[in-house]
Amino acid sequence: MNGKTKASPHLRSKINTSGIMLVVILALMPATGFGIYNFGLNVLYLILVTVGTAVVTEYVTGLILKRAVTIDDYSAVVTGLLLALSLPPDTPLWLGAVGGMFAIVIVKMLFGGLGQNIMNPAMAARSFLFISFTPLLNYRNPALEGESPSLLDMLVKNTSGVIGETSMLAIILGAAFLIILGVIDLKIPGAYIISFFAFIVMFTGSFSPDYLASYLTGSLVFAAFFIATDYVTRPISARNQILYGILLGFLTAQFSLRGYGFEGIAFAVIIGNLIVPLLNKMGTGTRND
Amino acid sequence: MIKKLNLKSNAAVERLFNGIVKENPLFVLLLGLCPALYVTTSALNGIGMGLATLFVLLFSNLVISLIRNSIPDKLRLPAYIIIIAIFVTIAEAIIKTALPALDKALGIYIPLIVVNCIVMSRVENYAAKNKVLLAVFDAFGMGLGFTLALMMIGAIREFIGVGELFGFRVMPPSYPGVSIFVLAPGAFFIMAFLFAIHKKLKVHKVMKETSPDAAEDNKKETSPDAAEDNKKETSPEAAEDNKENPSPETAEDNDKNKTSEAPQGKTEKKVKKEKEKKEKEKKEKEKKEKKEKKEKEKKEIKLKIAKTKPEGEKND
């Protein structure tokens, strides 16, 4: 026996990055399917172009930067899918490609690849597209126009808004799948949604359920379960995750009251991401996962 | 030696090259970032800002170099600022009357040239210590370097942001323009990329290898003294490490690290040796400085500028 101990880690989980990413992709499938069902085949093309560009860009950038090519962990697929689902259905295809490239090159690879990015690549790219091509990203925003679709419409089929938020039922189905498999937990989404409504009530002073229901959009739930819980850009400790959720709730409430739709959520997530390192630094709570 | 003298006698060209490429104020020294972020929405704005800075830098360097021996050391900063402010006022008046559109685009950044880091640093670090002609060429180099850098950033932002170059449409009318590049984030993107490209090309590194200072540095490394220093290391691996190190500073750093790791008995010896080494280095530095002084004097005679000034007045 040679008494040498190998360097840590000594215990390895069988769950790896590609496994988690595959589960997330599966969980996003109901929302994707409903989006395609509601808006037609051009949405499918948009999703394929965005995801394809993200994957190809990651491969090419890895080659150029002489880094290990990491497309087999499916993280680029998740980034591309999240970006496509956060775009309006009539977005030009080339815009999806530009967004996918921006997300991978500028936000992810230039900062060091998976695990090193300081912002959620999909949300950063979404904000980049919104700021750069505002006239091309028009969509009807129910909260803005004052029309309040019935709750049943919201749950099953709501034709306005971005691709991924059409059906809250599909989003919750995917989120439940993630929670049951233990990929995410309720800390961030719960803190996010509850604090969002608390801040809306605080800022407007209105308790009317109809009024509050108009703010319960699919995009809020989508962002709370699929975007705010991103492993790379969320805080580590449990207490900080709840603080992070409250921060996102506050920012999203502010943007929503000013008439932003999904852009408000994207901005809130980016600003929240930038504060995460500070939260991690002051954190003393026990590790969550 | 011949190479060295050639370069030294060509000091004016060296100054220009230094300002534009080797020590480009924006890409290498990272000075003047605020105007660079704000005004570079188009190539023409970039050129305007760069030329205004060049104008102020040129005359400030000229005047301060002329009167550098009469400025009391304690009052030098207020004196510099007054001189710079005079030329900024002149530049502002010229731009306001001749180019009102440019004045509107540059806004507060024209009066702010008074506290521009490039002007302050060149005046304090170069003009106050060097002869007039050299100071003028230094101002030209730095000013042109800044202008070119601003023009490059402005041209790229204008091209991507609105599809124009120097105010002319170059992209097809269907090109929508990526408006984020006209806003502040675009300036950060483009500047970061240009910094990276400049570093990748390593233009300044190539220049360093051919410059006289670096030649001496290189000699130091290959000289028997340096070899001895390396031999002092306890382990052969460490010596090899040092040999691989290209710069003498890192070698010294390694030395220090090694001494802290070495066992107690040896440290005393090491410290002694290090002291000796440091003294040696000091002596070498002094020698170098003397050499440089001599060379400068020679060059001055060659250029026949130093007629009016008594020698050895250069205050370091």
Coordinates of C-alpha atoms in Angstrom, one line a residue:
Chain A
M1 CA 0.0 0.0 0.0
N2 CA 1.4 3.4 -0.8
G3 CA 0.0 5.7 1.8
K4 CA -0.4 8.7 -0.5
T5 CA -3.7 10.5 -0.4
K6 CA -4.9 12.2 -3.5
A7 CA -5.9 15.8 -3.5
S8 CA -9.4 16.7 -2.7
P9 CA -12.3 16.3 -3.6
H10 CA -12.5 12.7 -2.3
L11 CA -16.3 12.3 -2.6
R12 CA -17.8 13.0 -6.0
S13 CA -21.4 13.5 -6.8
K14 CA -22.7 11.7 -9.8
I15 CA -24.6 14.9 -10.8
N16 CA -22.4 16.9 -13.1
T17 CA -22.9 20.1 -15.1
S18 CA -24.2 18.5 -18.2
G19 CA -26.7 16.5 -16.2
I20 CA -28.1 19.6 -14.5
M21 CA -28.1 21.5 -17.8
L22 CA -30.1 18.7 -19.5
V23 CA -32.6 18.7 -16.6
V24 CA -33.0 22.5 -17.0
I25 CA -33.5 22.1 -20.8
L26 CA -36.2 19.4 -20.1
A27 CA -37.9 21.7 -17.6
L28 CA -38.0 24.5 -20.2
M29 CA -39.6 22.3 -22.8
P30 CA -43.3 22.8 -21.7
A31 CA -42.9 26.6 -21.9
T32 CA -41.1 26.3 -25.2
G33 CA -43.8 24.0 -26.6
F34 CA -46.6 26.4 -25.6
G35 CA -44.7 29.3 -27.2
I36 CA -44.4 27.4 -30.5
Y37 CA -48.1 26.3 -30.2
N38 CA -49.2 29.9 -29.6
F39 CA -47.1 31.8 -32.0
G40 CA -46.4 29.4 -34.8
L41 CA -43.4 27.8 -36.5
N42 CA -41.4 31.1 -36.9
V43 CA -40.9 31.0 -33.2
L44 CA -39.3 27.5 -33.6
Y45 CA -36.9 28.9 -36.2
L46 CA -36.0 31.8 -33.8
I47 CA -35.3 29.3 -31.0
L48 CA -33.2 27.1 -33.3
V49 CA -31.2 30.0 -34.6
T50 CA -30.5 31.5 -31.2
V51 CA -29.5 28.2 -29.6
G52 CA -27.5 27.2 -32.7
T53 CA -25.6 30.5 -32.7
A54 CA -24.8 30.3 -29.0
V55 CA -23.4 26.7 -29.4
V56 CA -21.4 27.4 -32.5
T57 CA -20.1 30.7 -31.1
E58 CA -19.0 28.9 -27.9
Y59 CA -17.2 26.3 -30.0
V60 CA -15.4 28.8 -32.2
T61 CA -14.5 31.1 -29.3
G62 CA -13.1 28.2 -27.4
L63 CA -10.9 27.3 -30.3
I64 CA -9.8 30.9 -30.8
L65 CA -9.0 31.5 -27.1
K66 CA -7.3 28.0 -27.0
R67 CA -9.5 27.0 -24.2
A68 CA -11.1 23.6 -23.6
V69 CA -14.2 23.4 -25.8
T70 CA -17.1 23.1 -23.4
I71 CA -20.1 22.8 -25.6
D72 CA -20.8 19.2 -24.4
D73 CA -21.9 20.6 -21.0
Y74 CA -25.0 22.0 -22.7
S75 CA -24.7 25.3 -20.9
A76 CA -24.6 27.2 -24.2
V77 CA -27.9 25.5 -25.1
V78 CA -29.5 26.7 -21.9
T79 CA -28.2 30.2 -22.5
G80 CA -29.5 30.3 -26.0
L81 CA -32.9 28.8 -25.0
L82 CA -33.4 31.2 -22.1
L83 CA -32.5 34.1 -24.4
A84 CA -34.9 32.9 -27.2
L85 CA -37.7 32.4 -24.7
S86 CA -37.2 36.0 -23.4
L87 CA -37.6 37.5 -26.9
P88 CA -40.9 38.7 -28.4
P89 CA -42.3 36.2 -31.0
D90 CA -41.8 38.5 -34.0
T91 CA -38.1 39.1 -33.4
P92 CA -36.1 38.9 -36.7
L93 CA -34.0 35.8 -36.8
W94 CA -30.7 37.7 -37.2
L95 CA -31.4 39.5 -34.0
G96 CA -31.6 36.2 -32.2
A97 CA -28.2 35.3 -33.7
V98 CA -26.6 38.6 -32.6
G99 CA -28.0 38.1 -29.1
G100 CA -26.6 34.6 -28.9
M101 CA -23.2 35.7 -30.0
F102 CA -23.2 38.6 -27.5
A103 CA -24.2 36.4 -24.6
I104 CA -21.5 33.8 -25.3
V105 CA -18.6 36.0 -26.4
I106 CA -18.9 39.2 -24.4
V107 CA -20.7 38.0 -21.3
K108 CA -19.5 34.4 -20.9
M109 CA -16.2 33.6 -22.7
L110 CA -14.4 36.9 -22.2
F111 CA -14.9 36.6 -18.5
G112 CA -13.5 33.1 -18.4
G113 CA -16.2 30.7 -19.5
L114 CA -18.8 28.8 -17.6
G115 CA -18.8 29.6 -13.9
Q116 CA -16.8 32.9 -14.3
N117 CA -19.4 35.1 -15.9
I118 CA -20.5 38.0 -13.6
M119 CA -23.9 38.3 -15.2
N120 CA -26.5 35.9 -16.5
P121 CA -25.5 35.8 -20.2
A122 CA -29.1 35.4 -21.5
M123 CA -30.3 38.4 -19.5
A124 CA -27.3 40.6 -20.4
A125 CA -27.8 39.8 -24.1
R126 CA -31.6 40.5 -23.7
S127 CA -30.8 43.9 -22.3
F128 CA -28.2 44.5 -25.0
L129 CA -30.7 43.8 -27.7
F130 CA -33.4 45.9 -26.0
I131 CA -31.0 49.0 -25.7
S132 CA -29.6 48.5 -29.2
F133 CA -32.6 47.6 -31.2
T134 CA -35.6 49.0 -29.3
P135 CA -37.8 49.5 -32.3
L136 CA -37.4 45.9 -33.5
L137 CA -38.4 44.4 -30.2
N138 CA -42.0 45.6 -29.9
Y139 CA -44.6 43.4 -28.2
R140 CA -47.8 44.1 -26.4
N141 CA -47.4 44.4 -22.7
P142 CA -50.7 43.7 -20.8
A143 CA -49.5 45.5 -17.7
L144 CA -48.8 48.6 -19.8
E145 CA -51.9 48.7 -21.9
G146 CA -54.3 48.2 -18.9
E147 CA -56.0 45.2 -20.4
S148 CA -56.2 42.5 -17.8
P149 CA -56.6 39.0 -19.2
S150 CA -58.6 36.6 -17.2
L151 CA -56.6 34.4 -14.7
L152 CA -57.5 31.3 -16.7
D153 CA -56.0 32.9 -19.9
M154 CA -52.9 33.7 -17.9
L155 CA -52.6 30.2 -16.6
V156 CA -53.1 28.3 -19.9
K157 CA -52.7 30.6 -22.8
N158 CA -51.8 34.3 -23.0
T159 CA -50.8 35.4 -26.4
S160 CA -49.1 38.7 -25.5
G161 CA -45.6 39.1 -24.1
V162 CA -42.4 37.2 -24.8
I163 CA -42.3 33.6 -26.1
G164 CA -41.5 31.9 -22.8
E165 CA -44.2 33.6 -20.7
T166 CA -47.2 32.6 -22.7
S167 CA -48.5 29.9 -20.3
M168 CA -47.9 30.1 -16.6
L169 CA -49.1 26.5 -16.2
A170 CA -46.2 25.3 -18.5
I171 CA -43.7 27.4 -16.5
I172 CA -44.9 26.1 -13.2
L173 CA -44.8 22.5 -14.6
G174 CA -41.2 22.9 -15.5
A175 CA -40.4 24.6 -12.2
A176 CA -42.0 21.8 -10.2
F177 CA -39.9 19.3 -12.2
L178 CA -36.7 21.2 -11.2
I179 CA -37.8 21.4 -7.6
I180 CA -38.7 17.7 -7.3
L181 CA -35.3 16.8 -8.8
G182 CA -33.6 19.1 -6.3
V183 CA -31.9 21.3 -9.0
I184 CA -33.4 24.5 -7.5
D185 CA -35.2 25.2 -4.3
L186 CA -37.9 27.7 -3.3
K187 CA -35.7 30.3 -1.5
I188 CA -34.9 32.6 -4.3
P189 CA -38.2 32.3 -6.3
G190 CA -40.3 32.5 -3.1
A191 CA -38.4 35.6 -1.8
Y192 CA -38.5 37.1 -5.3
I193 CA -42.3 36.8 -5.9
I194 CA -43.5 37.5 -2.4
S195 CA -41.2 40.6 -2.0
F196 CA -42.3 41.8 -5.5
F197 CA -45.9 41.9 -4.5
A198 CA -45.0 43.4 -1.1
F199 CA -43.2 46.2 -2.8
I200 CA -46.0 46.7 -5.3
V201 CA -48.5 47.1 -2.5
M202 CA -46.1 49.4 -0.6
F203 CA -45.5 51.7 -3.6
T204 CA -49.1 51.8 -4.9
G205 CA -51.0 51.4 -1.7
S206 CA -53.6 49.2 -3.5
F207 CA -54.8 45.9 -2.1
S208 CA -57.3 45.1 -4.9
P209 CA -56.7 41.5 -6.1
D210 CA -57.6 42.3 -9.7
Y211 CA -54.9 45.0 -9.8
L212 CA -52.3 42.8 -8.2
A213 CA -53.2 39.9 -10.5
S214 CA -52.3 42.1 -13.5
Y215 CA -48.7 42.1 -12.2
L216 CA -48.6 38.3 -11.9
T217 CA -47.3 37.8 -15.4
G218 CA -45.7 34.7 -16.8
S219 CA -42.4 36.5 -17.2
L220 CA -42.2 37.2 -13.5
V221 CA -42.7 33.5 -12.7
F222 CA -40.4 32.5 -15.5
A223 CA -37.6 34.8 -14.3
A224 CA -38.1 33.8 -10.7
F225 CA -37.7 30.0 -11.3
F226 CA -35.4 29.8 -14.3
I227 CA -33.3 32.9 -14.4
A228 CA -32.8 34.1 -10.8
T229 CA -31.8 30.6 -9.8
D230 CA -28.9 30.4 -12.2
Y231 CA -26.1 28.6 -10.3
V232 CA -23.3 30.9 -11.5
T233 CA -24.8 34.3 -10.7
R234 CA -26.7 33.6 -7.4
P235 CA -25.3 34.0 -3.9
I236 CA -24.0 31.0 -2.1
S237 CA -25.5 31.1 1.4
A238 CA -29.2 30.6 2.2
R239 CA -29.6 33.9 3.9
N240 CA -28.0 35.8 1.0
Q241 CA -30.2 33.9 -1.5
I242 CA -33.3 35.3 0.3
L243 CA -31.7 38.8 0.4
Y244 CA -31.0 38.4 -3.3
G245 CA -34.6 37.5 -4.0
I246 CA -35.8 40.5 -2.0
L247 CA -33.5 42.7 -4.0
L248 CA -34.7 41.4 -7.3
G249 CA -38.3 41.8 -6.1
F250 CA -37.6 45.5 -5.2
L251 CA -35.9 46.2 -8.5
T252 CA -38.5 44.4 -10.6
A253 CA -41.4 46.2 -8.8
Q254 CA -39.7 49.5 -9.5
F255 CA -39.3 48.7 -13.2
S256 CA -42.8 47.2 -13.5
L257 CA -44.4 50.4 -12.1
R258 CA -42.6 52.4 -14.7
G259 CA -44.1 50.3 -17.5
Y260 CA -41.3 47.9 -18.4
G261 CA -42.2 44.4 -19.4
F262 CA -39.6 41.7 -19.6
E263 CA -36.8 44.3 -20.0
G264 CA -37.5 45.4 -16.4
I265 CA -36.9 41.9 -15.2
A266 CA -33.7 41.6 -17.3
F267 CA -32.3 44.8 -15.9
A268 CA -33.3 43.8 -12.3
V269 CA -31.5 40.5 -12.7
I270 CA -28.4 42.1 -14.2
I271 CA -28.2 44.7 -11.4
G272 CA -28.8 41.9 -8.8
N273 CA -26.0 39.8 -10.4
L274 CA -23.6 42.6 -9.9
I275 CA -24.4 42.8 -6.2
V276 CA -24.0 39.1 -5.7
P277 CA -20.2 39.2 -5.1
L278 CA -20.8 41.8 -2.3
L279 CA -23.5 39.5 -0.8
N280 CA -21.1 36.6 -0.9
K281 CA -18.4 38.6 0.8
M282 CA -20.5 39.6 3.7
G283 CA -22.1 36.2 4.0
T284 CA -21.6 34.2 7.2
G285 CA -24.6 31.8 6.8
T286 CA -24.1 28.2 6.3
R287 CA -23.7 26.8 2.8
N288 CA -26.9 26.0 1.1
D289 CA -25.8 23.2 -1.3
Chain B
M1 CA 27.1 50.9 -28.9
I2 CA 26.6 52.2 -32.4
K3 CA 22.9 51.2 -32.3
K4 CA 22.5 53.0 -29.0
L5 CA 24.0 56.2 -30.2
N6 CA 22.0 56.2 -33.3
L7 CA 18.8 55.9 -31.4
K8 CA 19.8 58.6 -28.9
S9 CA 20.7 61.1 -31.5
N10 CA 17.4 60.5 -33.1
A11 CA 15.6 61.5 -29.9
A12 CA 12.9 63.5 -31.5
V13 CA 11.7 60.6 -33.6
E14 CA 12.0 58.4 -30.5
R15 CA 9.7 60.9 -28.5
L16 CA 7.1 60.8 -31.3
F17 CA 7.2 57.0 -31.4
N18 CA 7.0 56.8 -27.6
G19 CA 3.9 59.0 -27.5
I20 CA 2.1 57.3 -30.3
V21 CA 2.8 53.6 -29.8
K22 CA 5.1 52.7 -27.0
E23 CA 3.5 54.8 -24.2
N24 CA 0.3 55.7 -25.9
P25 CA -1.4 57.9 -23.3
L26 CA -4.8 56.1 -23.6
F27 CA -3.8 52.5 -24.5
V28 CA -0.8 52.1 -22.3
L29 CA -0.8 54.8 -19.6
L30 CA -4.6 54.7 -19.3
L31 CA -4.8 58.5 -18.9
G32 CA -7.6 60.7 -20.0
L33 CA -10.2 58.0 -19.8
C34 CA -13.2 60.3 -19.0
P35 CA -13.0 62.4 -22.2
A36 CA -12.3 59.2 -24.1
L37 CA -15.5 57.6 -22.8
Y38 CA -17.6 60.7 -23.3
V39 CA -16.6 62.4 -26.5
T40 CA -15.8 59.4 -28.8
T41 CA -19.4 59.1 -30.2
S42 CA -18.0 59.8 -33.6
A43 CA -14.5 59.9 -35.3
L44 CA -14.7 63.7 -35.8
N45 CA -15.5 64.4 -32.2
G46 CA -12.6 62.2 -31.2
I47 CA -10.2 64.1 -33.5
G48 CA -11.5 67.4 -32.2
M49 CA -10.9 66.5 -28.6
G50 CA -7.5 65.0 -29.4
L51 CA -6.4 68.1 -31.3
A52 CA -7.6 70.4 -28.5
T53 CA -5.6 68.4 -26.0
L54 CA -2.6 68.4 -28.4
F55 CA -2.8 72.2 -28.7
V56 CA -2.9 72.7 -24.9
L57 CA -0.2 70.1 -24.3
L58 CA 2.1 71.5 -26.9
F59 CA 2.1 75.1 -25.6
S60 CA 2.1 74.0 -21.9
N61 CA 5.1 71.8 -22.5
L62 CA 6.9 74.5 -24.4
V63 CA 6.4 77.2 -21.9
I64 CA 7.0 75.1 -18.8
S65 CA 10.1 73.6 -20.3
L66 CA 11.3 77.2 -21.1
I67 CA 10.9 78.5 -17.6
R68 CA 11.4 75.2 -15.7
N69 CA 14.4 76.5 -13.8
S70 CA 12.7 79.6 -12.5
I71 CA 9.6 77.8 -11.1
P72 CA 10.1 77.2 -7.3
D73 CA 9.6 73.5 -6.5
K74 CA 6.9 74.2 -3.8
L75 CA 4.8 76.2 -6.2
R76 CA 5.2 74.1 -9.3
L77 CA 1.7 72.6 -9.4
P78 CA -0.2 75.9 -9.1
A79 CA 2.2 77.4 -11.7
Y80 CA 1.6 74.5 -14.1
I81 CA -2.2 74.8 -13.7
I82 CA -2.1 78.5 -14.4
I83 CA -0.1 78.0 -17.5
I84 CA -2.3 75.1 -18.7
A85 CA -5.4 77.1 -18.0
I86 CA -4.2 80.0 -20.1
F87 CA -3.9 77.7 -23.1
V88 CA -7.2 75.9 -22.4
T89 CA -8.9 79.3 -22.4
I90 CA -7.4 80.1 -25.7
A91 CA -8.4 76.7 -27.1
E92 CA -11.9 77.1 -25.8
A93 CA -12.3 80.5 -27.3
I94 CA -11.1 79.3 -30.7
I95 CA -13.4 76.2 -30.7
K96 CA -16.4 78.3 -29.6
T97 CA -16.0 80.8 -32.4
A98 CA -14.7 78.6 -35.2
L99 CA -16.4 75.3 -34.6
P100 CA -19.6 75.8 -32.5
A101 CA -20.9 72.3 -33.4
L102 CA -17.8 70.7 -32.0
D103 CA -18.1 72.9 -28.9
K104 CA -21.6 71.6 -28.4
A105 CA -20.5 68.0 -28.8
L106 CA -17.5 68.2 -26.5
G107 CA -19.3 70.2 -23.9
I108 CA -17.6 70.5 -20.5
Y109 CA -14.7 68.4 -21.6
I110 CA -12.9 71.3 -23.3
P111 CA -12.6 73.4 -20.1
L112 CA -11.8 70.2 -18.2
I113 CA -8.5 69.8 -20.2
V114 CA -7.1 72.0 -17.4
V115 CA -7.1 69.0 -15.1
N116 CA -6.5 66.4 -17.9
C117 CA -4.2 63.7 -16.5
I118 CA -2.2 63.5 -19.8
V119 CA -1.3 67.2 -19.7
M120 CA -0.5 67.2 -16.0
S121 CA 1.6 64.1 -16.2
R122 CA 3.6 65.2 -19.3
V123 CA 4.2 68.6 -17.8
E124 CA 5.3 67.2 -14.4
N125 CA 7.2 64.2 -15.6
Y126 CA 8.7 65.4 -18.8
A127 CA 8.6 69.1 -19.6
A128 CA 9.8 70.2 -16.2
K129 CA 12.9 68.0 -16.5
N130 CA 13.9 68.2 -20.2
K131 CA 15.1 70.6 -22.8
V132 CA 12.6 72.6 -24.9
L133 CA 12.9 70.8 -28.2
L134 CA 12.5 67.4 -26.6
A135 CA 9.5 68.6 -24.6
V136 CA 7.8 69.9 -27.8
F137 CA 8.4 66.6 -29.5
D138 CA 7.1 64.8 -26.5
A139 CA 3.9 66.9 -26.6
F140 CA 3.5 66.1 -30.3
G141 CA 3.9 62.4 -29.7
M142 CA 1.6 62.2 -26.7
G143 CA -1.0 64.5 -28.3
L144 CA -1.0 62.6 -31.6
G145 CA -1.2 59.3 -29.8
F146 CA -4.2 60.5 -27.9
T147 CA -5.8 61.9 -31.0
L148 CA -5.3 58.7 -33.0
A149 CA -6.6 56.6 -30.1
L150 CA -9.7 58.8 -29.8
M151 CA -10.2 58.7 -33.5
M152 CA -10.0 54.9 -33.6
I153 CA -12.5 54.5 -30.8
G154 CA -14.8 57.2 -32.3
A155 CA -14.7 55.7 -35.8
I156 CA -15.5 52.2 -34.6
R157 CA -18.4 53.4 -32.4
E158 CA -19.7 55.6 -35.2
F159 CA -19.5 52.7 -37.7
I160 CA -21.2 50.1 -35.5
G161 CA -23.6 52.6 -33.8
V162 CA -25.0 54.5 -36.8
G163 CA -23.3 53.0 -39.8
E164 CA -21.4 56.2 -40.7
L165 CA -17.7 57.1 -40.9
F166 CA -16.6 60.7 -40.4
G167 CA -20.2 61.7 -40.9
F168 CA -20.6 59.8 -44.2
R169 CA -23.0 56.9 -44.6
V170 CA -21.0 53.8 -45.4
M171 CA -23.5 51.1 -44.5
P172 CA -26.6 50.3 -46.6
P173 CA -29.7 52.3 -45.6
S174 CA -31.3 49.1 -44.2
Y175 CA -28.6 48.8 -41.5
P176 CA -30.4 49.7 -38.3
G177 CA -27.4 50.7 -36.2
V178 CA -26.5 49.2 -32.8
S179 CA -27.4 52.2 -30.7
I180 CA -25.7 50.8 -27.6
F181 CA -22.4 51.7 -29.2
V182 CA -23.2 55.3 -29.2
L183 CA -24.0 55.1 -25.5
A184 CA -21.5 54.8 -22.7
P185 CA -21.5 50.9 -22.6
G186 CA -20.3 50.8 -26.2
A187 CA -17.3 53.0 -25.3
F188 CA -16.3 50.5 -22.6
F189 CA -16.7 47.6 -25.0
I190 CA -14.6 49.2 -27.8
M191 CA -11.9 50.5 -25.4
A192 CA -11.5 47.2 -23.8
F193 CA -11.1 45.5 -27.2
L194 CA -8.6 48.1 -28.4
F195 CA -6.6 47.8 -25.2
A196 CA -6.5 44.0 -25.6
I197 CA -5.5 44.2 -29.2
H198 CA -2.8 46.8 -28.4
K199 CA -1.4 44.5 -25.7
K200 CA -1.6 41.5 -27.9
L201 CA 0.4 43.1 -30.7
K202 CA 3.0 44.0 -28.0
V203 CA 4.2 46.9 -30.0
H204 CA 5.7 48.5 -26.9
K205 CA 7.5 45.3 -26.0
V206 CA 9.2 45.1 -29.3
M207 CA 10.3 48.7 -28.9
K208 CA 11.6 48.0 -25.4
E209 CA 14.0 45.4 -26.8
T210 CA 15.5 47.8 -29.2
S211 CA 15.7 50.7 -26.9
P212 CA 19.0 51.6 -25.2
D213 CA 17.7 51.1 -21.6
A214 CA 16.5 47.6 -22.3
A215 CA 19.7 46.7 -24.0
E216 CA 21.6 47.5 -20.8
D217 CA 19.1 45.6 -18.8
N218 CA 19.6 42.6 -21.1
K219 CA 23.4 42.9 -20.6
K220 CA 22.9 42.9 -16.9
E221 CA 21.1 39.6 -17.1
T222 CA 23.8 37.9 -19.1
S223 CA 26.7 39.5 -17.2
P224 CA 28.8 37.3 -14.9
D225 CA 27.3 39.1 -11.9
A226 CA 23.8 38.0 -12.7
A227 CA 25.0 34.5 -13.3
E228 CA 26.6 34.5 -9.9
D229 CA 23.4 35.7 -8.3
N230 CA 21.7 32.8 -9.8
K231 CA 24.3 30.4 -8.6
K232 CA 23.6 31.5 -5.0
E233 CA 20.3 29.7 -5.0
T234 CA 20.2 26.6 -2.9
S235 CA 18.6 24.3 -5.3
P236 CA 19.4 23.8 -9.0
E237 CA 15.8 24.1 -9.9
A238 CA 15.5 27.5 -8.5
A239 CA 18.5 28.7 -10.4
E240 CA 17.0 27.3 -13.5
D241 CA 13.8 29.2 -12.7
N242 CA 15.7 32.4 -12.4
K243 CA 17.5 31.9 -15.6
E244 CA 14.2 31.4 -17.3
N245 CA 12.9 34.7 -16.0
P246 CA 13.3 37.4 -18.6
S247 CA 13.3 40.4 -16.3
P248 CA 15.7 41.2 -13.5
E249 CA 12.9 42.4 -11.2
T250 CA 11.2 39.1 -11.1
A251 CA 14.5 37.4 -10.5
E252 CA 14.9 39.6 -7.4
D253 CA 11.4 38.8 -6.3
N254 CA 12.2 35.1 -6.5
D255 CA 15.3 35.7 -4.5
K256 CA 13.3 37.2 -1.7
N257 CA 10.8 34.4 -1.7
K258 CA 13.5 31.9 -1.6
T259 CA 15.2 33.6 1.4
S260 CA 12.0 33.6 3.4
E261 CA 11.6 29.8 2.8
A262 CA 15.2 28.9 3.5
P263 CA 16.2 27.4 6.8
Q264 CA 17.3 29.7 9.7
G265 CA 21.0 29.2 9.5
K266 CA 21.3 30.1 5.9
T267 CA 19.1 33.2 6.1
E268 CA 21.8 35.4 7.7
K269 CA 24.2 34.6 4.8
K270 CA 21.5 35.2 2.4
V271 CA 20.6 38.6 3.8
K272 CA 24.2 39.6 3.7
K273 CA 24.5 38.5 0.1
E274 CA 21.3 40.3 -0.7
K275 CA 22.6 43.5 0.8
E276 CA 25.7 43.1 -1.3
K277 CA 23.6 42.5 -4.3
K278 CA 21.5 45.6 -3.7
E279 CA 24.6 47.7 -3.3
K280 CA 25.9 46.4 -6.5
E281 CA 22.6 47.2 -8.2
K282 CA 22.7 50.7 -6.7
K283 CA 26.2 51.2 -8.1
E284 CA 25.1 50.0 -11.4
K285 CA 22.1 52.3 -11.4
E286 CA 24.3 55.3 -10.6
K287 CA 26.7 54.3 -13.3
K288 CA 23.8 54.1 -15.7
E289 CA 22.5 57.5 -14.7
K290 CA 25.9 59.0 -15.1
K291 CA 26.2 57.4 -18.5
E292 CA 22.8 58.7 -19.5
K293 CA 23.7 62.2 -18.3
K294 CA 26.9 62.1 -20.3
E295 CA 25.1 61.0 -23.4
K296 CA 22.4 63.6 -23.0
E297 CA 25.1 66.3 -22.8
K298 CA 26.8 64.9 -25.9
K299 CA 23.5 64.9 -27.7
E300 CA 22.8 68.5 -26.6
I301 CA 26.0 69.6 -28.0
K302 CA 25.1 67.8 -31.2
L303 CA 21.8 69.4 -31.4
K304 CA 23.2 72.8 -30.4
I305 CA 20.2 73.8 -28.3
A306 CA 21.9 74.0 -25.0
K307 CA 23.9 77.1 -25.8
T308 CA 22.1 79.4 -23.5
K309 CA 21.9 77.1 -20.5
P310 CA 24.8 76.2 -18.3
E311 CA 25.5 72.5 -18.1
G312 CA 24.4 70.1 -15.3
E313 CA 21.4 72.1 -14.4
K314 CA 19.0 69.3 -15.1
N315 CA 17.1 68.9 -11.9
D316 CA 15.9 65.4 -11.4

